[in-house]
mmCIF file of C-alpha atoms in Angstrom:
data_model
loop_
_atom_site.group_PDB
_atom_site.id
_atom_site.type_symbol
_atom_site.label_atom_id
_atom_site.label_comp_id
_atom_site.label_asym_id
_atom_site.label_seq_id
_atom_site.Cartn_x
_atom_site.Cartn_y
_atom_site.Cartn_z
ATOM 1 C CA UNK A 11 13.797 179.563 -69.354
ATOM 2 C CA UNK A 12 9.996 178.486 -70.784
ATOM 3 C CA UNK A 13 7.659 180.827 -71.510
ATOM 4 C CA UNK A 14 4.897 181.527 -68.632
ATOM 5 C CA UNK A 15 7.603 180.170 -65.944
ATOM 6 C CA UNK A 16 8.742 181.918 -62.997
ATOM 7 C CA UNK A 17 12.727 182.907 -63.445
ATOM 8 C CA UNK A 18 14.605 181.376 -60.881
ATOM 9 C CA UNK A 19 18.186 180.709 -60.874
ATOM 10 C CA UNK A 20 20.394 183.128 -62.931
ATOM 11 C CA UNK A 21 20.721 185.364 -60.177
ATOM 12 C CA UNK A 22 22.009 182.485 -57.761
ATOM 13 C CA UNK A 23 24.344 181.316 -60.518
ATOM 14 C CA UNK A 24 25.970 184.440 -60.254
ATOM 15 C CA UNK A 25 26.296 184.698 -56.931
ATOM 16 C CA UNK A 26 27.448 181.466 -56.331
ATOM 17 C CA UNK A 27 30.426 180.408 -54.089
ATOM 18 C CA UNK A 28 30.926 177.371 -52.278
ATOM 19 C CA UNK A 29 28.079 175.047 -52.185
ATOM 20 C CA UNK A 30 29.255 173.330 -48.908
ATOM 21 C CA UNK A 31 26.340 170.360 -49.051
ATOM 22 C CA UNK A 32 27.201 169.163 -52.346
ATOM 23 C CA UNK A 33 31.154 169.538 -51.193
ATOM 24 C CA UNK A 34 30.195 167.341 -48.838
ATOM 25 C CA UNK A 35 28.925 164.838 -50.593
ATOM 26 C CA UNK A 36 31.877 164.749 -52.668
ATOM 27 C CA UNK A 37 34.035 164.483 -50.152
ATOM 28 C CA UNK A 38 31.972 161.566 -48.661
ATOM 29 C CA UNK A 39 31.750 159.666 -52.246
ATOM 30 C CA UNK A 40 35.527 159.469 -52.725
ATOM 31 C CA UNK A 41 36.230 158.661 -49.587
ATOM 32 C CA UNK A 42 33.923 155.625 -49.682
ATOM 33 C CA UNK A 43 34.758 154.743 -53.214
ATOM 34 C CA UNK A 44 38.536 154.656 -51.710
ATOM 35 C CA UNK A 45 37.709 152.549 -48.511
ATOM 36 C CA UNK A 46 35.285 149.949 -49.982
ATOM 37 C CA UNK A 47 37.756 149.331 -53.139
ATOM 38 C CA UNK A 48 40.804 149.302 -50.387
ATOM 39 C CA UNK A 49 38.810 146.651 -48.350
ATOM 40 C CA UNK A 50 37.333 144.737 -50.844
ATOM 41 C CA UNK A 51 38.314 141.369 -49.692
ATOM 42 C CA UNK A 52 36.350 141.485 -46.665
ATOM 43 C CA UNK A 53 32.717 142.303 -48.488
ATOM 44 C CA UNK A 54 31.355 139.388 -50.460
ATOM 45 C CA UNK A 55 30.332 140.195 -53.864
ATOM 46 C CA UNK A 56 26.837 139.843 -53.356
ATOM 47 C CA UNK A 57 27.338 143.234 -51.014
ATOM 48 C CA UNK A 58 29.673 144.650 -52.973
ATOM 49 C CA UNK A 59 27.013 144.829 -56.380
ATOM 50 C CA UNK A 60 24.376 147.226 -54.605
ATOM 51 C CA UNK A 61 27.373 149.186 -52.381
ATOM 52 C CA UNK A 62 29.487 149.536 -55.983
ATOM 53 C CA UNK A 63 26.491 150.406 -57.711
ATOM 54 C CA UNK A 64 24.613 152.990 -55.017
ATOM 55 C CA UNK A 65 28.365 154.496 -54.980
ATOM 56 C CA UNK A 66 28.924 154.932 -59.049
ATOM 57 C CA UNK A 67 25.151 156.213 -59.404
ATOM 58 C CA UNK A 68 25.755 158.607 -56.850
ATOM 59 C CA UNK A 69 29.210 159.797 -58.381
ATOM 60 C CA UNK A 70 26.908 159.731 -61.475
ATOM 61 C CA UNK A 71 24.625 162.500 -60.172
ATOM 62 C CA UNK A 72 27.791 164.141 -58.902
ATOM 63 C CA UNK A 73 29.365 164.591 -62.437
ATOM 64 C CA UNK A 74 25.798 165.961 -63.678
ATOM 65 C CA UNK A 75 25.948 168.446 -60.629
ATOM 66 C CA UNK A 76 29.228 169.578 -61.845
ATOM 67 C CA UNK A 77 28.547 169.793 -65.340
ATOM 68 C CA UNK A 78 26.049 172.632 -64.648
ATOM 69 C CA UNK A 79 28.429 174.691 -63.143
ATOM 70 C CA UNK A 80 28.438 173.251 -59.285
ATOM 71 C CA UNK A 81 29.505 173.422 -56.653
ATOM 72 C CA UNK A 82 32.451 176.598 -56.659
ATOM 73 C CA UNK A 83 32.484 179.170 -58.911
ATOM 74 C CA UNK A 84 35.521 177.706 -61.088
ATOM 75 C CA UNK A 85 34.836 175.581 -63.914
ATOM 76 C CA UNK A 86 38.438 173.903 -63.483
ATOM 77 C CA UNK A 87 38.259 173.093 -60.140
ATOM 78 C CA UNK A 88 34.630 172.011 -60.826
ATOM 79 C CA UNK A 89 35.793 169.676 -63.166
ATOM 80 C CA UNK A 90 38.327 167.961 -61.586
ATOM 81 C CA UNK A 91 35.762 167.131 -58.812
ATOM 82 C CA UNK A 92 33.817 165.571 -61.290
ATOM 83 C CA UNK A 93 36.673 163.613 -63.610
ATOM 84 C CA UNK A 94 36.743 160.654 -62.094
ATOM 85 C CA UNK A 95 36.411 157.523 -64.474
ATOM 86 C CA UNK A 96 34.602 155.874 -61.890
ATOM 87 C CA UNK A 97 32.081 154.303 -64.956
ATOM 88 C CA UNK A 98 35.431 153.421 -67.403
ATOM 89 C CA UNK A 99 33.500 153.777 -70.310
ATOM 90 C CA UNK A 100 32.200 157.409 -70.331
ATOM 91 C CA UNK A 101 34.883 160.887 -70.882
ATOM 92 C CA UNK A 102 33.647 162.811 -68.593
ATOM 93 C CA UNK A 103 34.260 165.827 -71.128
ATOM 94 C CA UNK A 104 32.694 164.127 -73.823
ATOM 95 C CA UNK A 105 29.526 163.421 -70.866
ATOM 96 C CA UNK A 106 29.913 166.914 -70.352
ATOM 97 C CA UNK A 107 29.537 168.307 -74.040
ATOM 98 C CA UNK A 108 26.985 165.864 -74.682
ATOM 99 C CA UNK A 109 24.540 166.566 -71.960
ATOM 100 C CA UNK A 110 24.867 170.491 -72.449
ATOM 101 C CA UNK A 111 23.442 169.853 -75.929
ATOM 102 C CA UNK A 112 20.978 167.745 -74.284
ATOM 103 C CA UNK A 113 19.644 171.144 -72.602
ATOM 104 C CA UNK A 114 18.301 172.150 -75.973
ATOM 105 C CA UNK A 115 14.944 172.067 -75.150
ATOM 106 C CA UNK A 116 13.294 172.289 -78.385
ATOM 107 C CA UNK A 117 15.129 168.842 -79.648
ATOM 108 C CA UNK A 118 14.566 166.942 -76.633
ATOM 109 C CA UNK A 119 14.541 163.244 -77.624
ATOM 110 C CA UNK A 120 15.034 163.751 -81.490
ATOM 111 C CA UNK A 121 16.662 161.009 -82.045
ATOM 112 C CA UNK A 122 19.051 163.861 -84.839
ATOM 113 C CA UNK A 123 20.018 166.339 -82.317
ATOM 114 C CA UNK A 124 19.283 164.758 -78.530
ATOM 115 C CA UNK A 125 22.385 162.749 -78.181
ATOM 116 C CA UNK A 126 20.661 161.319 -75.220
ATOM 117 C CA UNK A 127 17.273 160.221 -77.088
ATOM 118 C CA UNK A 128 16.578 156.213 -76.956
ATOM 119 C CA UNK A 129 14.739 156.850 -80.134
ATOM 120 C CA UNK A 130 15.741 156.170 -83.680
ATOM 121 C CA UNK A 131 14.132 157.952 -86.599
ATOM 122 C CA UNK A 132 10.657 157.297 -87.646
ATOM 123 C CA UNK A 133 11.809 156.817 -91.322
ATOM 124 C CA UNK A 134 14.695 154.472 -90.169
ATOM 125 C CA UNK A 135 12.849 151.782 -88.909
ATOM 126 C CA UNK A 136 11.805 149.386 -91.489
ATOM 127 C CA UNK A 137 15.284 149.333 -92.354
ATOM 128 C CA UNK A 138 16.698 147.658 -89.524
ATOM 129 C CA UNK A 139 16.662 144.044 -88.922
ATOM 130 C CA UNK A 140 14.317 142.172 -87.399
ATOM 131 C CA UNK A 141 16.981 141.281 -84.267
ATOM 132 C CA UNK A 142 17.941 145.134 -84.327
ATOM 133 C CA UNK A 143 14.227 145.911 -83.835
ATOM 134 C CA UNK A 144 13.905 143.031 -81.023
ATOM 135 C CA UNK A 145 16.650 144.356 -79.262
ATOM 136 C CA UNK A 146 14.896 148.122 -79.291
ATOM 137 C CA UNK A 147 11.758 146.411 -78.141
ATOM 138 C CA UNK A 148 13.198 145.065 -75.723
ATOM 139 C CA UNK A 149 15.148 148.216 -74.693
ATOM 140 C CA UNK A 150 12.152 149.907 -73.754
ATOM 141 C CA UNK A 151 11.440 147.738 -70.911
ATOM 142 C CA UNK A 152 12.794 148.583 -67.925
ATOM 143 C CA UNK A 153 14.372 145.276 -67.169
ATOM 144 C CA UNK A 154 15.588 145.739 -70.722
ATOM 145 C CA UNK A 155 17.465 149.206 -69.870
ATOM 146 C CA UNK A 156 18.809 148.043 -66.990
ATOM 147 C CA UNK A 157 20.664 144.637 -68.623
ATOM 148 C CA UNK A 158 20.811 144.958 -72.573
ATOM 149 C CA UNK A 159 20.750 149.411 -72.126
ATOM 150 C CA UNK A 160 24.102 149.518 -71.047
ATOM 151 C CA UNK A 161 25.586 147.412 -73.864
ATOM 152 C CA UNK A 162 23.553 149.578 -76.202
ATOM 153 C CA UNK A 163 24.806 152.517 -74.703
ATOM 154 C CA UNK A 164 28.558 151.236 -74.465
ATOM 155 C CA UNK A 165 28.060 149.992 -77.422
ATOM 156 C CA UNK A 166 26.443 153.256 -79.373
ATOM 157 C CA UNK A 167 28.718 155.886 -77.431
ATOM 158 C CA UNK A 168 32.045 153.964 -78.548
ATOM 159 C CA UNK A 169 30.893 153.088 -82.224
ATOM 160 C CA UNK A 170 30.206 156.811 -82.719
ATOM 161 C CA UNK A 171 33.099 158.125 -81.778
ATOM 162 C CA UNK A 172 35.316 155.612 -83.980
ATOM 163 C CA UNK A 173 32.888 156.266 -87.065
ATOM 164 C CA UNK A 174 33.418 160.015 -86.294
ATOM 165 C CA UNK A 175 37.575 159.706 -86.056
ATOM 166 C CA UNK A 176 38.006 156.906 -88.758
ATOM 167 C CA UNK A 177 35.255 157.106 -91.330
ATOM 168 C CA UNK A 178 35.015 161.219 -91.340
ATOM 169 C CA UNK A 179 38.431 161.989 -89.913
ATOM 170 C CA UNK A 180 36.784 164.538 -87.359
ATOM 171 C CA UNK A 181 39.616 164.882 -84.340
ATOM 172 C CA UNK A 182 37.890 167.343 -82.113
ATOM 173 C CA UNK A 183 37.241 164.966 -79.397
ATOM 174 C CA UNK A 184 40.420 162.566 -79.783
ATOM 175 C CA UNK A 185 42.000 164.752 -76.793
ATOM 176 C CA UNK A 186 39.226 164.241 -74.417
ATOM 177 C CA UNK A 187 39.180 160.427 -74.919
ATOM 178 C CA UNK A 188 43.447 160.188 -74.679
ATOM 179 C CA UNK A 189 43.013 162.069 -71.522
ATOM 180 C CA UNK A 190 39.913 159.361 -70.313
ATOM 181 C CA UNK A 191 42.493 156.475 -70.926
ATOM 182 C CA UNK A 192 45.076 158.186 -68.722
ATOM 183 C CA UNK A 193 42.854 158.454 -65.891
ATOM 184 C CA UNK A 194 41.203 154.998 -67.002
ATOM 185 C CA UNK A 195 44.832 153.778 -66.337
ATOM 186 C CA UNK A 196 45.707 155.528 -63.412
ATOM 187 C CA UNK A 197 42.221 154.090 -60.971
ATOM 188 C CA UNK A 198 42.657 150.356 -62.327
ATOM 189 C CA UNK A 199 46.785 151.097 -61.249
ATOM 190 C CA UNK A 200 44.995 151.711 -58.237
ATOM 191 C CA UNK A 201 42.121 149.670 -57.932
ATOM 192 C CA UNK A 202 43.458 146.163 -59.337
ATOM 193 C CA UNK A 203 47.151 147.521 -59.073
ATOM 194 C CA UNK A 204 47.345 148.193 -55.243
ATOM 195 C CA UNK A 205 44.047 147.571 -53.554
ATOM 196 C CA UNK A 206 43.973 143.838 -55.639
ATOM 197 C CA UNK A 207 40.230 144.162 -56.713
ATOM 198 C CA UNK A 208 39.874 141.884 -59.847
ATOM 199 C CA UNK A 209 39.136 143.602 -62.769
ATOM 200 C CA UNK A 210 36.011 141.678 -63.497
ATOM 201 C CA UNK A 211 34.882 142.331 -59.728
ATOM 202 C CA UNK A 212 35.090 146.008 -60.391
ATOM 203 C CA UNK A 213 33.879 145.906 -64.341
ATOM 204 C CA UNK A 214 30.638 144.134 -62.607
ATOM 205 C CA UNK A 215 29.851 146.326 -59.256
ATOM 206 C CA UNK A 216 30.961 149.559 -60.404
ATOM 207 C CA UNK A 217 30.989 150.259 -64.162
ATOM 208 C CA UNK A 218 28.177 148.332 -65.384
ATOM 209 C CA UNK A 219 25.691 148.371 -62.174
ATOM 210 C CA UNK A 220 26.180 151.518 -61.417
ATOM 211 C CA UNK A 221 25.317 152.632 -64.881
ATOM 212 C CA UNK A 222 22.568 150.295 -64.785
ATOM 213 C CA UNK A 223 21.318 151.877 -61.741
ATOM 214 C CA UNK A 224 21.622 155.231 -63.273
ATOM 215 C CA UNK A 225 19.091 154.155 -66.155
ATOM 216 C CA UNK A 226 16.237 153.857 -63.559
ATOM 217 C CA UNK A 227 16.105 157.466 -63.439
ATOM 218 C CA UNK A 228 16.989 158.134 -67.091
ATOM 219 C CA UNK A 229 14.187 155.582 -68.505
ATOM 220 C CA UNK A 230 11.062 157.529 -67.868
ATOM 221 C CA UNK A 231 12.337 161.225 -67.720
ATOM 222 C CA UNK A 232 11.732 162.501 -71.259
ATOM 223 C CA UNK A 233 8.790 161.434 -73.382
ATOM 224 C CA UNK A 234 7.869 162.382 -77.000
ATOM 225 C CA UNK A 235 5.544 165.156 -77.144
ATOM 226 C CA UNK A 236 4.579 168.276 -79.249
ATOM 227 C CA UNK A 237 5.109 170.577 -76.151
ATOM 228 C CA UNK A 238 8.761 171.548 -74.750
ATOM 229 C CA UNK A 239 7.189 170.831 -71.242
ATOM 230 C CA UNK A 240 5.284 167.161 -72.234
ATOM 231 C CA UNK A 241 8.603 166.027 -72.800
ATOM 232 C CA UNK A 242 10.226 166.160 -69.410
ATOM 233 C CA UNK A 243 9.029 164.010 -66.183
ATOM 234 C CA UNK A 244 8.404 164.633 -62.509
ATOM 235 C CA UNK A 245 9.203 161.557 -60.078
ATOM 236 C CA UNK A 246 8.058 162.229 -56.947
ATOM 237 C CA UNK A 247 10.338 159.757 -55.214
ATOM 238 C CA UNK A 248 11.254 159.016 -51.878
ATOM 239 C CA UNK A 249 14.213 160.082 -49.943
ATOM 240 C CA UNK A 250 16.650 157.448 -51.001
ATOM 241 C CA UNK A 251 15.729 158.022 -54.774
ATOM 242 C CA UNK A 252 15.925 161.637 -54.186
ATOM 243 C CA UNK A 253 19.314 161.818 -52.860
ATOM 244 C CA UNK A 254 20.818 158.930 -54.771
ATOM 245 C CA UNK A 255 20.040 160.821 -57.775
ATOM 246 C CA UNK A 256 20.284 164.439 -56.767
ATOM 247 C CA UNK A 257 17.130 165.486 -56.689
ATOM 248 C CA UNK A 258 17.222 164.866 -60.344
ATOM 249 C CA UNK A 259 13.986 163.187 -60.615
ATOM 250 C CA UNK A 260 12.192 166.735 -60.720
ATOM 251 C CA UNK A 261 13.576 166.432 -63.831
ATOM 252 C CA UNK A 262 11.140 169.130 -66.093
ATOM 253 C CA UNK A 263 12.033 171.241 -62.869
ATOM 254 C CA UNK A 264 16.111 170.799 -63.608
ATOM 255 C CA UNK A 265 15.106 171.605 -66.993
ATOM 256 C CA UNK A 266 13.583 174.712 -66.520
ATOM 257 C CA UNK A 267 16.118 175.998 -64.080
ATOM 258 C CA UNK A 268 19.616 173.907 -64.929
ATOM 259 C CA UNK A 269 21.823 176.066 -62.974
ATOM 260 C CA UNK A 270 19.621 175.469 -59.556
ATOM 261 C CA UNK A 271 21.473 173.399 -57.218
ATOM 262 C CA UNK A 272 20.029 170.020 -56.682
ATOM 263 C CA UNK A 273 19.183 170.844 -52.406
ATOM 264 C CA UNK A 274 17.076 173.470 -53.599
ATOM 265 C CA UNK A 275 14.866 171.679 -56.376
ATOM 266 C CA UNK A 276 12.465 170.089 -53.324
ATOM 267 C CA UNK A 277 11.692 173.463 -52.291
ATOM 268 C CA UNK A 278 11.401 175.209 -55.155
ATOM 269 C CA UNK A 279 9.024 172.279 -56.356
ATOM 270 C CA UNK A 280 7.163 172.670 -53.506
ATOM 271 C CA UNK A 281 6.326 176.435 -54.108
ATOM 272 C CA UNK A 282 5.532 175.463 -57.548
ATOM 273 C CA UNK A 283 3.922 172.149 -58.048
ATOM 274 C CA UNK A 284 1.189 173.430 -59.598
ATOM 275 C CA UNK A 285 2.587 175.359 -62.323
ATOM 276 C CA UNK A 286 5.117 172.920 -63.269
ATOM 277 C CA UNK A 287 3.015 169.867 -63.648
ATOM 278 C CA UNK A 288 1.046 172.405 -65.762
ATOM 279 C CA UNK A 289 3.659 173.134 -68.060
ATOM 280 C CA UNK A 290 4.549 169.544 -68.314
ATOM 281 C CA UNK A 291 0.702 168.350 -68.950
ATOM 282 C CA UNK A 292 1.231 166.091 -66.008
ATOM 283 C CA UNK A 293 3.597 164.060 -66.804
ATOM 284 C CA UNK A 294 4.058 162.611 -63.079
ATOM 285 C CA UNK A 295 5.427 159.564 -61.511
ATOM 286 C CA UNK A 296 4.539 159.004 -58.060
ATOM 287 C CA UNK A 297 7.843 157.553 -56.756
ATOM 288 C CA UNK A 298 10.456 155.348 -58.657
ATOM 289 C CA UNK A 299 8.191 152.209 -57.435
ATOM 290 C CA UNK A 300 5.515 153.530 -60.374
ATOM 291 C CA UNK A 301 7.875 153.438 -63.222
ATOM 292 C CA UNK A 302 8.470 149.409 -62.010
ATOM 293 C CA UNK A 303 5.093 148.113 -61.508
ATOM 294 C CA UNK A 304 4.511 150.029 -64.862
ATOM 295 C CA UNK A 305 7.053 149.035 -67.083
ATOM 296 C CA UNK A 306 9.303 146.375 -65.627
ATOM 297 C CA UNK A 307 7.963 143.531 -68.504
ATOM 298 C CA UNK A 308 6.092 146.280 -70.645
ATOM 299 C CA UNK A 309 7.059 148.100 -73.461
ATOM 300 C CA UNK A 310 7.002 151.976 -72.325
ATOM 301 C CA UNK A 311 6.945 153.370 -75.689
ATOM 302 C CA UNK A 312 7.649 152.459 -79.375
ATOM 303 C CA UNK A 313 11.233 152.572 -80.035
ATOM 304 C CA UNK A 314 11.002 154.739 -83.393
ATOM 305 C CA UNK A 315 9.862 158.350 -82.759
ATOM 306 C CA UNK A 316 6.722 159.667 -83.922
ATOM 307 C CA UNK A 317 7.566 163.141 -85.284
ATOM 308 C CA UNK A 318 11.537 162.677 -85.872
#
């Protein structure tokens, strides 16, 4: 909670039960993830990029629902909703870990303690190469995120967590990831296994666009700023933005009040608009459609931070 904000959402955290909407929505992600995978051969795989894709991002925004506590009041069971390996390249425990840490407002987008910052340190950069810098140019584009991002987040995530077991012999997370290639093993038994979806079919509609599709709500939510609340973004998108990401685009709202569930955020935006966008200096996006015409070709931001 931020000084000067209203308190909202500790009390309903507590009192939580079922959330039946988000239940719902769980239900009605599997269950399409298990019929278009089953039926595969009958949708082309110019349909199948934007249906795998819509259904990863959305499982996406699931797992982030989950990971703050939604939607029953027992972490296990919450968890196994969300444990899916529907993106192959991501532990969900290690997502989990990662984006709680992320909730530390006061290091949001050091690129030191943010594990989700696109930044690198401001004293770091004349030290990289001249392709390394290119390639951090270019990542700052939106049509950069969404194409060279994920390889540079594959690419980052996994490269980390070998340095971290093999160069300083640090096992803490070598359970989570033995457990990810279990359940890795166990959906491509059953997608390439029994339904007979080609590996490279799913690799290319469902782990890499939907995590591509996932970056064009990620790309513009946190900012570098002096202020806790310049940092964090307000989208206000349209209804199939809204609900393929959660409501997540009120993003310095979920950051004020992480344990509100994502059907409430509209309304609690609503009642107050005026104080957020005041405690975020108006950082605001009118719709997802903005952050294209805006940054599609152009650089949003330089890639090394200015105060890290």
């Amino acid at each position: 909670m931020m000084q000067g904000m209203p308190a909202v959402g500790r009390r309903r955290r507590r009192e939580r039960r079922l959330e039946w909407p988000t239940l719902g929505l769980a239900f009605l992600i599997y269950a399409a993830f298990f019929l278009v995978t089953w039926y595969h051969a009958l949708i082309p795989v110019w349909l199948m990029l934007p249906v795998g894709a819509v259904l990863v991002t959305l499982y996406g925004s699931l797992q982030h629902e989950v990971i703050h506590g939604h939607p029953t009041g027992s972490r296990r069971l919450n968890d196994l909703i969300g444990m899916a390996p529907f993106h192959l390249w991501l532990p969900y425990r290690l997502y989990k870990k990662c984006h709680l840490r992320h909730h530390n407002n006061d290091r949001l987008t050091d690129p030191l303690d943010d594990p989700e910052s696109y930044y690198v340190p401001r004293g770091g950069w004349s030290a990289l190469s001249r392709p390394t810098r290119t390639v951090l140019f270019v990542n700052q584009t939106l049509l950069g995120r969404l194409t060279v991002g994920v390889a540079l987040a594959v690419v980052g995530l996994w490269r980390a967590e070998v340095r971290r077991l093999v160069v300083r012999g640090d096992r803490r997370n070598l359970g989570l990831w033995v457990e990810h290639a279990v359940l890795v093993a166990l959906l491509l038994a059953y997608v390439v296994g029994v339904a007979g979806m080609p590996l490279w079919e799913y690799v290319l509609c469902f782990a890499f666009a939907g995590t591509s599709v996932s970056m064009i709500r990620s790309f513009d939510e946190h900012r570098p700023a002096e202020s806790i609340g310049g940092r964090c973004t307000i989208v206000e998108a349209g209804a199939f933005f809204r609900l393929l990401f959660f409501n997540n685009n009120y993003h310095a709202l979920h950051h004020l009040h992480p344990g509100v569930a994502w059907y409430n955020l509209p309304d609690l935006y609503r009642r107050q608009r005026e104080a957020i966008l005041a405690w975020n200096e108006g950082f605001l996006r009118k719709g997802y459609g903005e952050i294209f015409r805006r940054y599609l070709w152009r650089r949003r931001d330089h890639p090394a931070h200015p105060y890290a």
